[in-house]
Short mmCIF file of C-alpha atoms in Angstrom, two decimals:
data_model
loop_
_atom_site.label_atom_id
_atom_site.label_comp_id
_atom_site.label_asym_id
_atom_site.label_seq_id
_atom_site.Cartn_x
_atom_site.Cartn_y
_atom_site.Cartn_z
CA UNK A 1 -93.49 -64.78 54.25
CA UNK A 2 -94.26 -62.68 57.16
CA UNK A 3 -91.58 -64.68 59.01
CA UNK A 4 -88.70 -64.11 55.90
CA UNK A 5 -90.10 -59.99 56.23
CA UNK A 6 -89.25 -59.71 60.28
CA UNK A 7 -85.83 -61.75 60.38
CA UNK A 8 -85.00 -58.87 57.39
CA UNK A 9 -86.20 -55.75 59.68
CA UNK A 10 -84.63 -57.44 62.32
CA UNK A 11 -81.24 -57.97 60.85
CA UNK A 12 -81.68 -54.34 59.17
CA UNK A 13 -81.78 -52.94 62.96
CA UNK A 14 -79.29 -55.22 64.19
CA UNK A 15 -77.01 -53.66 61.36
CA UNK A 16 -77.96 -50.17 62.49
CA UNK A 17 -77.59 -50.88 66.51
CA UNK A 18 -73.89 -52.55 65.78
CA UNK A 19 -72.33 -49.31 63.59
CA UNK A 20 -74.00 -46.97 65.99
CA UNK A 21 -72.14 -48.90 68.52
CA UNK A 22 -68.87 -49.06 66.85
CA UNK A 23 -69.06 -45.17 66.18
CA UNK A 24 -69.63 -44.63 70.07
CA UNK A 25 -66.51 -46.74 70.67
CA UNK A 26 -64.46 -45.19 68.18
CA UNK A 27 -65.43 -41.94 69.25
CA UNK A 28 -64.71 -42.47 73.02
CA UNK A 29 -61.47 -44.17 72.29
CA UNK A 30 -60.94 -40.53 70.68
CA UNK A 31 -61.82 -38.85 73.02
CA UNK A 32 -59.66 -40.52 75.72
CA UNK A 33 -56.78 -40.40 73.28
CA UNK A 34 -57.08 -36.55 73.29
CA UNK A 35 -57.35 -36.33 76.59
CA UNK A 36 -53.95 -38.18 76.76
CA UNK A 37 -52.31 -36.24 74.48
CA UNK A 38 -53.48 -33.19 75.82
CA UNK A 39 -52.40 -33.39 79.24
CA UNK A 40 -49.17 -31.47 79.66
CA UNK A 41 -46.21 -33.23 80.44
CA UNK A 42 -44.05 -32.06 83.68
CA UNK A 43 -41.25 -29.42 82.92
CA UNK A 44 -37.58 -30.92 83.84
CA UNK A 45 -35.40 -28.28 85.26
CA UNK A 46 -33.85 -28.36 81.89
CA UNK A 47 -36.30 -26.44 79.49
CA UNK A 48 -35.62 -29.13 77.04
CA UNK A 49 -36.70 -32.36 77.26
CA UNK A 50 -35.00 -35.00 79.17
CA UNK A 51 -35.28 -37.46 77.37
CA UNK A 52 -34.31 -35.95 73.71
CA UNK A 53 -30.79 -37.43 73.11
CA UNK A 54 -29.87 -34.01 70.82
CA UNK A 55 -30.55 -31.66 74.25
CA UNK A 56 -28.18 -34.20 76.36
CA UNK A 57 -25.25 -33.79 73.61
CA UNK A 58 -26.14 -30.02 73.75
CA UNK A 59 -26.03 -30.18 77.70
CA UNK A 60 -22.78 -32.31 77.05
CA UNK A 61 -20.78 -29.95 75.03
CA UNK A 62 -21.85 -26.78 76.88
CA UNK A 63 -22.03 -23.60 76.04
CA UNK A 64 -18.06 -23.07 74.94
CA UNK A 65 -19.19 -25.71 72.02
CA UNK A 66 -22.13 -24.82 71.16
CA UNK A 67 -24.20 -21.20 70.30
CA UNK A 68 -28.19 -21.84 71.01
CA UNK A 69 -30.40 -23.38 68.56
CA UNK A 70 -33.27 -22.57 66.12
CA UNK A 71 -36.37 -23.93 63.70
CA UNK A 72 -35.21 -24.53 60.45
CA UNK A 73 -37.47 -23.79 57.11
CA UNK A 74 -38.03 -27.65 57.38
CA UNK A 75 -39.17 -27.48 60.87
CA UNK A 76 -36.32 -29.48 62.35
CA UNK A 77 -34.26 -27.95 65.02
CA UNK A 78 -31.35 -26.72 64.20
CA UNK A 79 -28.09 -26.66 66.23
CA UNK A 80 -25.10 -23.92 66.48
CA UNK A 81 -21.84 -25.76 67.58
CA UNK A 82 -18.10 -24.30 66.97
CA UNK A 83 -16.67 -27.41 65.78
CA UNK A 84 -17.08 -30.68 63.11
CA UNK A 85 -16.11 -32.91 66.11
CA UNK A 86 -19.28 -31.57 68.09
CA UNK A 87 -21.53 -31.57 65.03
CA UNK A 88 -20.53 -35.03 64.53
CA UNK A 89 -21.97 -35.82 67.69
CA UNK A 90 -25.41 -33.94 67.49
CA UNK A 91 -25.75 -35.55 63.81
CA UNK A 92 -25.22 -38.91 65.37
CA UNK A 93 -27.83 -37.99 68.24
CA UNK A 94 -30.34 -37.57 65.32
CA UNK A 95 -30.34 -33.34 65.28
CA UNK A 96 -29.42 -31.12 62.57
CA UNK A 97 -25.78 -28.80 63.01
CA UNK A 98 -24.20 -25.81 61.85
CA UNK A 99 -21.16 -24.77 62.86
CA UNK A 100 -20.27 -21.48 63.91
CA UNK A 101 -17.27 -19.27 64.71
CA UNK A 102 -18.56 -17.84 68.26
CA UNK A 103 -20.13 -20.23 71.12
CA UNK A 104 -22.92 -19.15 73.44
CA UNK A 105 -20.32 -18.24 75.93
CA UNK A 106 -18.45 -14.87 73.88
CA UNK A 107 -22.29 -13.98 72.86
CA UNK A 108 -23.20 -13.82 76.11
CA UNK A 109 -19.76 -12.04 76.77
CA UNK A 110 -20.67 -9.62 74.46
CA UNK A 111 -24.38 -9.48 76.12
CA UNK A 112 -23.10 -8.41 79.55
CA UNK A 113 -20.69 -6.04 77.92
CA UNK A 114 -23.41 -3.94 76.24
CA UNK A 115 -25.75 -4.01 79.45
CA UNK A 116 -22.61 -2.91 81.48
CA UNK A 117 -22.55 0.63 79.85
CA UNK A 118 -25.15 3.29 81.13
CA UNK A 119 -28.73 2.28 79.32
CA UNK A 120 -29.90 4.17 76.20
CA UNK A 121 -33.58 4.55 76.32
CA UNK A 122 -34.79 3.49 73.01
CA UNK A 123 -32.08 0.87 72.73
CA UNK A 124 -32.69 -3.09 72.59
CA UNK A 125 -30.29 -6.01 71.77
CA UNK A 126 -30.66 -9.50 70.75
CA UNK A 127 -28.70 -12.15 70.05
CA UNK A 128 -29.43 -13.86 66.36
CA UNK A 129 -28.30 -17.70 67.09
CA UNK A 130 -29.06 -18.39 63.14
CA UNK A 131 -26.31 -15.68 62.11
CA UNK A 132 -24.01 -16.42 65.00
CA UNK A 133 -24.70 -12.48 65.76
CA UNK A 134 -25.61 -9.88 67.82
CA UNK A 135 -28.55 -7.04 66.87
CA UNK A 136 -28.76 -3.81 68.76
CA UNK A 137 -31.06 -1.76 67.54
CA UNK A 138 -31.83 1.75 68.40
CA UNK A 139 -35.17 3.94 68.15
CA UNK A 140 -36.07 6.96 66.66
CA UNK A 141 -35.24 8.43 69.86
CA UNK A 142 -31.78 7.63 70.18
CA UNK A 143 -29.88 10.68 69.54
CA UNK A 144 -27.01 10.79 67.03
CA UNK A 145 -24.13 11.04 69.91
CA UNK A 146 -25.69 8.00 71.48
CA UNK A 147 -25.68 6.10 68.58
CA UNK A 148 -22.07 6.77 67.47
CA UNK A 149 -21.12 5.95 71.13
CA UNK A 150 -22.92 2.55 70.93
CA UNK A 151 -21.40 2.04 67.49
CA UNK A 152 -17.96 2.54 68.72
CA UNK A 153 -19.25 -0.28 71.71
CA UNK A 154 -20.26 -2.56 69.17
CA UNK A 155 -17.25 -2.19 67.44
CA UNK A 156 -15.05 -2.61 69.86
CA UNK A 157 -16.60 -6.00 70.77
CA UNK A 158 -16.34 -8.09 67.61
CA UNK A 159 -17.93 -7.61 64.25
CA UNK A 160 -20.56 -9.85 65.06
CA UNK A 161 -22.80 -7.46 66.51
CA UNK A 162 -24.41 -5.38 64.50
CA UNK A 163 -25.88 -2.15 64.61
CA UNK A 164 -29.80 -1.31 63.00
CA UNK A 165 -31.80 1.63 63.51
CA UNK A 166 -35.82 1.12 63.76
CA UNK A 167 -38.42 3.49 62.44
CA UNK A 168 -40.77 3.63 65.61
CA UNK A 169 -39.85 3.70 69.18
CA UNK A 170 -39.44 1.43 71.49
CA UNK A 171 -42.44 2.17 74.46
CA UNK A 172 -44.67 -0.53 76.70
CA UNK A 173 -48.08 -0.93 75.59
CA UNK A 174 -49.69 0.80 77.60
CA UNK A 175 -52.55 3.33 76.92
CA UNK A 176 -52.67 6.08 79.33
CA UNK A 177 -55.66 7.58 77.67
CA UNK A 178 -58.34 5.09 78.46
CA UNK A 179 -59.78 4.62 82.18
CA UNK A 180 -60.29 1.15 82.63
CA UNK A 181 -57.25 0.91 86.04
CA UNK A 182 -57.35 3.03 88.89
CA UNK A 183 -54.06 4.86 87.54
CA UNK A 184 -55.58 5.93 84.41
CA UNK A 185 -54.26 2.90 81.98
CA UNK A 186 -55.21 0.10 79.92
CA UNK A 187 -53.95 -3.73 79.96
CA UNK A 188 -54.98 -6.68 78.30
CA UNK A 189 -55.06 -9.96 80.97
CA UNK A 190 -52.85 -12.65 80.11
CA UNK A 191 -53.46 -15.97 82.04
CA UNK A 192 -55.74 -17.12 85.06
CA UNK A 193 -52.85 -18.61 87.91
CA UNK A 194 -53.32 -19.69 91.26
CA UNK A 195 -51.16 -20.08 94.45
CA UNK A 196 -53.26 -23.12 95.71
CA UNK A 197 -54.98 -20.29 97.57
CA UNK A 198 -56.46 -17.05 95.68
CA UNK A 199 -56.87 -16.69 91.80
CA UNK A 200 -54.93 -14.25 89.64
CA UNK A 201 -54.43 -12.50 86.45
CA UNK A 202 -50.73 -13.03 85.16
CA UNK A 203 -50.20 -9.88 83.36
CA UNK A 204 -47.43 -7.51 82.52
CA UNK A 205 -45.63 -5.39 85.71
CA UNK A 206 -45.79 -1.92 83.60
CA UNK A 207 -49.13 -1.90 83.61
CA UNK A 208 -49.33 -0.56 87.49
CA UNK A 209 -47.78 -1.18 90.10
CA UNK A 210 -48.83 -2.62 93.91
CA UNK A 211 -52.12 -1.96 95.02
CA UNK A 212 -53.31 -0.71 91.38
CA UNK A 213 -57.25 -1.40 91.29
CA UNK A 214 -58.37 -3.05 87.81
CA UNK A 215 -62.06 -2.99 86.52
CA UNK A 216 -64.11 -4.24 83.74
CA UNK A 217 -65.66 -1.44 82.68
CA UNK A 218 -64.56 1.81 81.64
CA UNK A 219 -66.99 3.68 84.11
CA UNK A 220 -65.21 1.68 86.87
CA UNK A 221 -68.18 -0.23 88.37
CA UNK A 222 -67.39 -3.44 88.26
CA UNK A 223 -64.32 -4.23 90.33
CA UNK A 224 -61.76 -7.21 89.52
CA UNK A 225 -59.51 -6.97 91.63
CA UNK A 226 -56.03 -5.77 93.02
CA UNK A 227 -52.14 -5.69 92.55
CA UNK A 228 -50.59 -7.81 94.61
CA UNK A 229 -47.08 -8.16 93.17
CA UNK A 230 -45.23 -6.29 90.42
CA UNK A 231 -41.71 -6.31 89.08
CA UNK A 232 -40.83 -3.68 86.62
CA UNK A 233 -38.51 -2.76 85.80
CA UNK A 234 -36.03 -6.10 85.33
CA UNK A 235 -38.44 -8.14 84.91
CA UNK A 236 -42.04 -7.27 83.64
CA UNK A 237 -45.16 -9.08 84.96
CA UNK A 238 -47.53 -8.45 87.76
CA UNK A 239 -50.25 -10.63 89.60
CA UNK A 240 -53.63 -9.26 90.10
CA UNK A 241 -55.83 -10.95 92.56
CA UNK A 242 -59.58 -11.47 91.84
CA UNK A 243 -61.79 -9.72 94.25
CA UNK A 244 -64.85 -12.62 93.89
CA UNK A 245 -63.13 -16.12 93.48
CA UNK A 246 -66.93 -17.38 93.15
CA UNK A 247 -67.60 -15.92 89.84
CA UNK A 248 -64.55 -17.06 88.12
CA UNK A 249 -64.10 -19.00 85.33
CA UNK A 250 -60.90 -21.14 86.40
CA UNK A 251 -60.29 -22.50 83.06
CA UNK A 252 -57.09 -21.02 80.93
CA UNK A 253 -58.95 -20.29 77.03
CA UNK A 254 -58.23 -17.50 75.41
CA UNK A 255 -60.28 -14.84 73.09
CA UNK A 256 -59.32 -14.95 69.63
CA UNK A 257 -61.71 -12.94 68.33
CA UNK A 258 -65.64 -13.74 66.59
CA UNK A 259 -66.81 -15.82 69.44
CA UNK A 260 -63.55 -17.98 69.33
CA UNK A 261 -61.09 -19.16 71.88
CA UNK A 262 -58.14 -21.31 72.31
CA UNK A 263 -57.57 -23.71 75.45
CA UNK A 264 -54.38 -23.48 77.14
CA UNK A 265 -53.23 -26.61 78.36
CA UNK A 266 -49.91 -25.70 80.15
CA UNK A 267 -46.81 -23.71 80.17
CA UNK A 268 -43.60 -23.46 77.86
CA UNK A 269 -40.43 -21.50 77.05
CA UNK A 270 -40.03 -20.15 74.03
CA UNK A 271 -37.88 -21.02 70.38
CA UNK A 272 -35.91 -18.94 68.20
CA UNK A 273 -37.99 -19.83 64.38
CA UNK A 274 -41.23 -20.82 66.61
CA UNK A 275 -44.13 -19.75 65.08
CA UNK A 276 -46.54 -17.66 67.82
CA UNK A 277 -49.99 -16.56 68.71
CA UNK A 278 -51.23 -13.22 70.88
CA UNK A 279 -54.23 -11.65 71.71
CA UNK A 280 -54.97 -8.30 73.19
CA UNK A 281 -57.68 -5.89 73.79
CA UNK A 282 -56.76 -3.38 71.43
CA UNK A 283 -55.55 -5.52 68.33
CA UNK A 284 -57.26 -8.53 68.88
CA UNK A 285 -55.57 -12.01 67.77
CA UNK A 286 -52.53 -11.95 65.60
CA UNK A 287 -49.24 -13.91 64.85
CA UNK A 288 -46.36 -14.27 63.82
CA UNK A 289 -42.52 -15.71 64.76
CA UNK A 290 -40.30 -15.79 67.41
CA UNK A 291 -36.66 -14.09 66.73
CA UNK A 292 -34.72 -14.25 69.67
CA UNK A 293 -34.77 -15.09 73.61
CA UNK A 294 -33.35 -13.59 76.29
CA UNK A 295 -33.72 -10.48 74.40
CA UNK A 296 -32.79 -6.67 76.81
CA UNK A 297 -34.96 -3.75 76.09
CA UNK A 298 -34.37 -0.34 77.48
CA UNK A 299 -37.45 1.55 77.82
CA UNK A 300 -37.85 4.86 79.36
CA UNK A 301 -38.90 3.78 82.04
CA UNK A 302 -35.99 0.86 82.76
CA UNK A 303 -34.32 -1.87 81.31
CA UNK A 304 -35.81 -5.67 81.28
CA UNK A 305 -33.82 -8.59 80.57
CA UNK A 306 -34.68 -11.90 79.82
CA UNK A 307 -37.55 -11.35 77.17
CA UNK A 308 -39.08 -13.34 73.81
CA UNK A 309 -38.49 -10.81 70.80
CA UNK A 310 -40.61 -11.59 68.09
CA UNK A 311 -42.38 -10.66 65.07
CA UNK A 312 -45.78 -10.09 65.91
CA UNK A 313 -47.21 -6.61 65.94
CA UNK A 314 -48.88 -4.70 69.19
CA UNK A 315 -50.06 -1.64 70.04
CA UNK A 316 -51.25 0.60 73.27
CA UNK A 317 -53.56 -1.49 75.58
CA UNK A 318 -52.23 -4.77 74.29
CA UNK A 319 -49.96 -4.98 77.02
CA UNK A 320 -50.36 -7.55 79.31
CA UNK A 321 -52.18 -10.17 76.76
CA UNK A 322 -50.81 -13.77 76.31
CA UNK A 323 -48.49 -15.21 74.08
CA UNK A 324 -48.89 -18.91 73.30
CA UNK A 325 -48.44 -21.48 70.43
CA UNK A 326 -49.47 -25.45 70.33
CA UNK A 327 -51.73 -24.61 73.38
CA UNK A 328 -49.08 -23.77 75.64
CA UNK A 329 -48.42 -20.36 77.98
CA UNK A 330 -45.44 -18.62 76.69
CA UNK A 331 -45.26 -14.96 77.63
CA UNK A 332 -47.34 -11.76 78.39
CA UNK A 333 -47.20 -8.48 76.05
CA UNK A 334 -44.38 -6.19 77.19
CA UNK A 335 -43.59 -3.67 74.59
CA UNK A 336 -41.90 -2.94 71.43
CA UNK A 337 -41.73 -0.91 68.15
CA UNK A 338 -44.30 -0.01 65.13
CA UNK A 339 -48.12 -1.19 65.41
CA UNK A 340 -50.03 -3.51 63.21
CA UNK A 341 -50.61 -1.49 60.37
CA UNK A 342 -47.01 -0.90 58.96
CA UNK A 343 -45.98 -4.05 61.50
CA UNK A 344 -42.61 -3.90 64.26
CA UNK A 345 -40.65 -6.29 66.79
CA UNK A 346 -42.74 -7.07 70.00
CA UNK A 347 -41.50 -8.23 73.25
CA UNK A 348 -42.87 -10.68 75.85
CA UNK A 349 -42.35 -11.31 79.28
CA UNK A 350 -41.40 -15.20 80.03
CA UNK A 351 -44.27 -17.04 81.77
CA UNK A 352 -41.99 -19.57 83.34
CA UNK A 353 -39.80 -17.34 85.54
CA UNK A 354 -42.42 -15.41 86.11
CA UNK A 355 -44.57 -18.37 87.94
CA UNK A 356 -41.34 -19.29 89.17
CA UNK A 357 -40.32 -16.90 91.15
CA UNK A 358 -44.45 -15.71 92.17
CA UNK A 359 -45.09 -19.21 93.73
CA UNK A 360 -48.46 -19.65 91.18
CA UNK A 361 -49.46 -22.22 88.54
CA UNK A 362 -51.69 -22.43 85.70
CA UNK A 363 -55.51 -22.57 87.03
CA UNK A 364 -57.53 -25.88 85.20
CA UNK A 365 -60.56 -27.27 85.94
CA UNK A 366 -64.13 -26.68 85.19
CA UNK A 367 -65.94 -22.91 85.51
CA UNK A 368 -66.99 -21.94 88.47
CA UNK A 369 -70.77 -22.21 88.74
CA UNK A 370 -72.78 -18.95 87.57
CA UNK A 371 -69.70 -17.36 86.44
CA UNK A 372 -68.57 -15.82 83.31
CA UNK A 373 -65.08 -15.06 84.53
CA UNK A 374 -64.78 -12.32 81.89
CA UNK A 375 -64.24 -8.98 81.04
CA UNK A 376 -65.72 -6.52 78.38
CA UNK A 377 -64.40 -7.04 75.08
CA UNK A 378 -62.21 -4.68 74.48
CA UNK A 379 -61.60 -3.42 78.22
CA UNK A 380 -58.92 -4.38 80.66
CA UNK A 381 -59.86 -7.83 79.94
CA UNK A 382 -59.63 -8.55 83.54
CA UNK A 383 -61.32 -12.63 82.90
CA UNK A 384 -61.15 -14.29 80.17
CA UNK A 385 -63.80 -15.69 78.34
CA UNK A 386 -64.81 -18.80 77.84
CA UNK A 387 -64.46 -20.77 74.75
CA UNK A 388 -64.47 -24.35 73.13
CA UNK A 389 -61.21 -26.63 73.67
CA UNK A 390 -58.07 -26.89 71.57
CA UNK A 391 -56.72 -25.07 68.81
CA UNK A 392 -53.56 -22.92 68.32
CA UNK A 393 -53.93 -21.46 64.60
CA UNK A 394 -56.55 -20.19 62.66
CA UNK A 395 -56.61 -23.22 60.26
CA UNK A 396 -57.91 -24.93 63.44
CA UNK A 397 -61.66 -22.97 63.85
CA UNK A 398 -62.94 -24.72 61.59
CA UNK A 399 -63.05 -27.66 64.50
CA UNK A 400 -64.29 -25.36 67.19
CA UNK A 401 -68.47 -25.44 66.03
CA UNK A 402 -67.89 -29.26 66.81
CA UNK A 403 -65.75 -28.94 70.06
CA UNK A 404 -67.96 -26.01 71.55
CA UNK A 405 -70.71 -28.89 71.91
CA UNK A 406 -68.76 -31.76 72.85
CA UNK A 407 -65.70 -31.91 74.83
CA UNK A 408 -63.60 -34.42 73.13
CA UNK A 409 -60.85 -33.59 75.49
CA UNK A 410 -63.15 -35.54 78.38
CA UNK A 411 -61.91 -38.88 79.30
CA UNK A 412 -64.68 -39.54 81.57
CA UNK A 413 -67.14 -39.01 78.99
CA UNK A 414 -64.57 -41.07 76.80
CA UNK A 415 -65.07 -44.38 78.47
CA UNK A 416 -68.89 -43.46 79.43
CA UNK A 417 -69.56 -43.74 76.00
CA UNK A 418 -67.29 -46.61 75.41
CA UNK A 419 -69.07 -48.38 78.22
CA UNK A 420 -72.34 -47.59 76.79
CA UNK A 421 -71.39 -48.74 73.11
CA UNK A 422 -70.70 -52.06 74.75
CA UNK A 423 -73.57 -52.20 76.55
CA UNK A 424 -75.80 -51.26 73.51
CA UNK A 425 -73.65 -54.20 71.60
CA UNK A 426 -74.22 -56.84 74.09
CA UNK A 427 -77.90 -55.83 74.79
CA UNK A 428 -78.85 -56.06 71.17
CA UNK A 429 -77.04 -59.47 70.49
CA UNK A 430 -79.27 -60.56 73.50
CA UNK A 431 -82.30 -59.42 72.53
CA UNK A 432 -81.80 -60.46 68.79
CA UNK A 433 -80.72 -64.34 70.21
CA UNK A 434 -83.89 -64.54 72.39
CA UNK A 435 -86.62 -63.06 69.33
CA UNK A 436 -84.86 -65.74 67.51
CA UNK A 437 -85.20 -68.68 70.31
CA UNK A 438 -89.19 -67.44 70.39
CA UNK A 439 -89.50 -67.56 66.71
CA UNK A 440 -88.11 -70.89 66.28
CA UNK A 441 -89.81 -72.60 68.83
CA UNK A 442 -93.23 -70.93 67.24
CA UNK A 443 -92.29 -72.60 64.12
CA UNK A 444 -91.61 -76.09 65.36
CA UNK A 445 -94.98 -75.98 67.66
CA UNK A 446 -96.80 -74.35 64.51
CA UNK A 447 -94.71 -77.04 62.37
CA UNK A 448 -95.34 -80.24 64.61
CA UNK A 449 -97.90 -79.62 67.17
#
């Protein structure tokens, strides 16, 4: 009896040791899996990927067949081409076409026609690749003789673009009110970038230009650092070198608000129907959709080319912050229209080109030791806090109690536990084999002397 009672305890614990060790294997095979997935691929020198056939018939036909692309309601990309012939080949290629009556090559036309003429400020255009169109759209501020002379532009060039006036008025975000630089002003950081060297903010080029001093604090104590680099207007981002490398958190996560943040795992450009994420120190995390690319703004202060229109509001001080969707970099805050109450268009500066042309990369890696790397909430947001690993929506907090105390995205970790799982298996098959060896030789000497 007392024999029949251990073999059941035995097998009972042999059951429990064997799904314990199954759920560490699982769970490490997980979490190198993440890992896998999460590490960014390299960017070709075509935005798109190189290996999608659809891009290479795009790339094929060129931009006197075809007129840009967009996210359909399904999700699916969606093609502009001026012909059946070349929508028979991007069907065949496995994309989605429409065709059109003007390629990319007249909308740009049109483009460089409207930013030849002496800049309105208060004036932006667009170009619409779903309605084959072009949007220029003019402020509050635009005076009527301004507007009928842009009108008359617009008309001249084709009756594809189109003429809307906007309630607000078209400024960068900037709050001049609030003390937080040296010149008076109030940014929101956008991402941590390095040249292999020093450690930077990537933030928007309005907000002040070389040598501007940032701080955390409104009393301007605490020091972050520096302008180094600034291009506004044109272009609109700036660099910002951190004054103590040692304290820095070199990881890319971003606040979201109520203790949350989102890892960033790499950079991206931008798509017309994209849904998007931003954050910023006066408005906090919000979303919305991407409208256009390569949108031109003229503010009063200049014109900027090249930027991500979208739909997601902004207001004073958000300038600067990061746009980003599926965990990857896509722009800093420039400017725009409206606020977050009655909503507007906002524009963002293009991380890519930006990098590009500054010589500076994403930062990675674990913090620094006995750093916090960020600012006030609320302030300049010189650092950016730290925060649990992935997630690009709000459906996805729900994940972040359990990420925040394991880091599923470690693959070292990964096969440590995998390693141990086996371990554990082959240890208590071992021990198991020998209690049964003892037991049955105990019997047989009890049984036969």
């Amino acid at each position: 009896m007392m024999h029949t009672r251990r073999r059941r305890v035995r097998r009972r614990l042999q059951r429990i040791v064997r799904l314990a060790a199954v759920g560490g294997l699982l769970c490490g095979g997980l979490m190198v899996s993440t890992a896998a997935a999460g590490e960014p691929a390299p960017r070709a020198a075509d935005p798109r990927a190189a290996d999608d056939p659809t891009a290479r018939v795009v790339s094929r036909l060129g931009p006197s067949r075809t007129a840009g692309s967009w996210t359909g309601a399904d999700g699916r990309t969606v093609v502009a081409v001026t012909d059946a012939d070349a929508a028979e080949d991007v069907r065949r290629a496995g994309g989605e076409a429409e065709v059109v009556r003007h390629s990319m090559d007249r909308l740009r036309s049109a483009t460089e026609t409207l930013g030849s003429e002496p800049p309105v400020p208060g004036t932006a255009w667009a170009v619409d690749y779903a309605t084959n169109s072009i949007t220029v759209r003019a402020d509050s501020t635009v005076s009527t003789e301004d507007w009928t002379r842009l009108s008359g532009l617009a008309e001249r060039i084709g009756a594809f673009v189109r003429m809307e006036r906007t309630p607000g008025t078209f400024t960068t975000r900037v709050s001049g009110g609030t003390p937080v630089f040296g010149s008076q002003r109030r940014c929101s950081a956008g991402f941590n970038v390095t040249n292999g060297q020093d450690t930077f903010i990537l933030t928007a080029g309005h907000c002040g230009p070389e040598q501007t001093t940032w701080f955390q604090d409104r009393q301007g104590a605490e020091l972050v650092g520096t302008t180094t680099a600034s291009s506004f207007p044109g272009d609109d981002y700036s660099l910002v070198r951190y004054e103590d490398v040692n304290t820095l958190d070199r990881t890319n996560v971003i606040d979201i608000g109520d203790g949350q943040a989102v890892n960033i795992i790499g950079a991206g450009e931008a798509s017309v129907g994209q849904r998007v994420f931003r954050s910023g120190s006066t408005t906090g995390f919000r979303s919305g959709e991407v409208t256009a690319v390569n949108a031109t703004v003229n503010y009063p202060e200049g014109t900027v080319t090249g930027l991500i229109e979208t739909t997601v509001c902004a207001e004073p001080g958000d300038s600067g912050g990061p746009l980003f969707s599926e965990g990857l970099a896509l722009g800093v805050t420039s400017g725009g229209d409206g606020d977050c109450t009655t909503g507007g268009t906002t524009y963002f500066q293009p991380v890519t080109p930006a990098m590009e042309t500054l010589g500076v990369n994403l930062t990675g890696g674990p913090p620094a030791p006995g750093g916090d790397g960020g600012a006030e909430n609320g302030d300049a947001g010189a650092g950016v806090p730290p925060g649990p690993p992935p997630g690009t929506s709000e459906e996805s907090r729900a994940s972040r109690a359990v990420t925040s105390i394991v880091d599923f995205g470690n693959p070292a970790l990964g096969l440590g536990l995998i390693g141990g799982s086996l371990t554990c298996l082959v240890a208590a098959r071992w021990i198991v084999s020998a209690q049964e060896r003892r037991e049955y030789r105990s019997f047989h000497t009890a049984s036969w002397g």
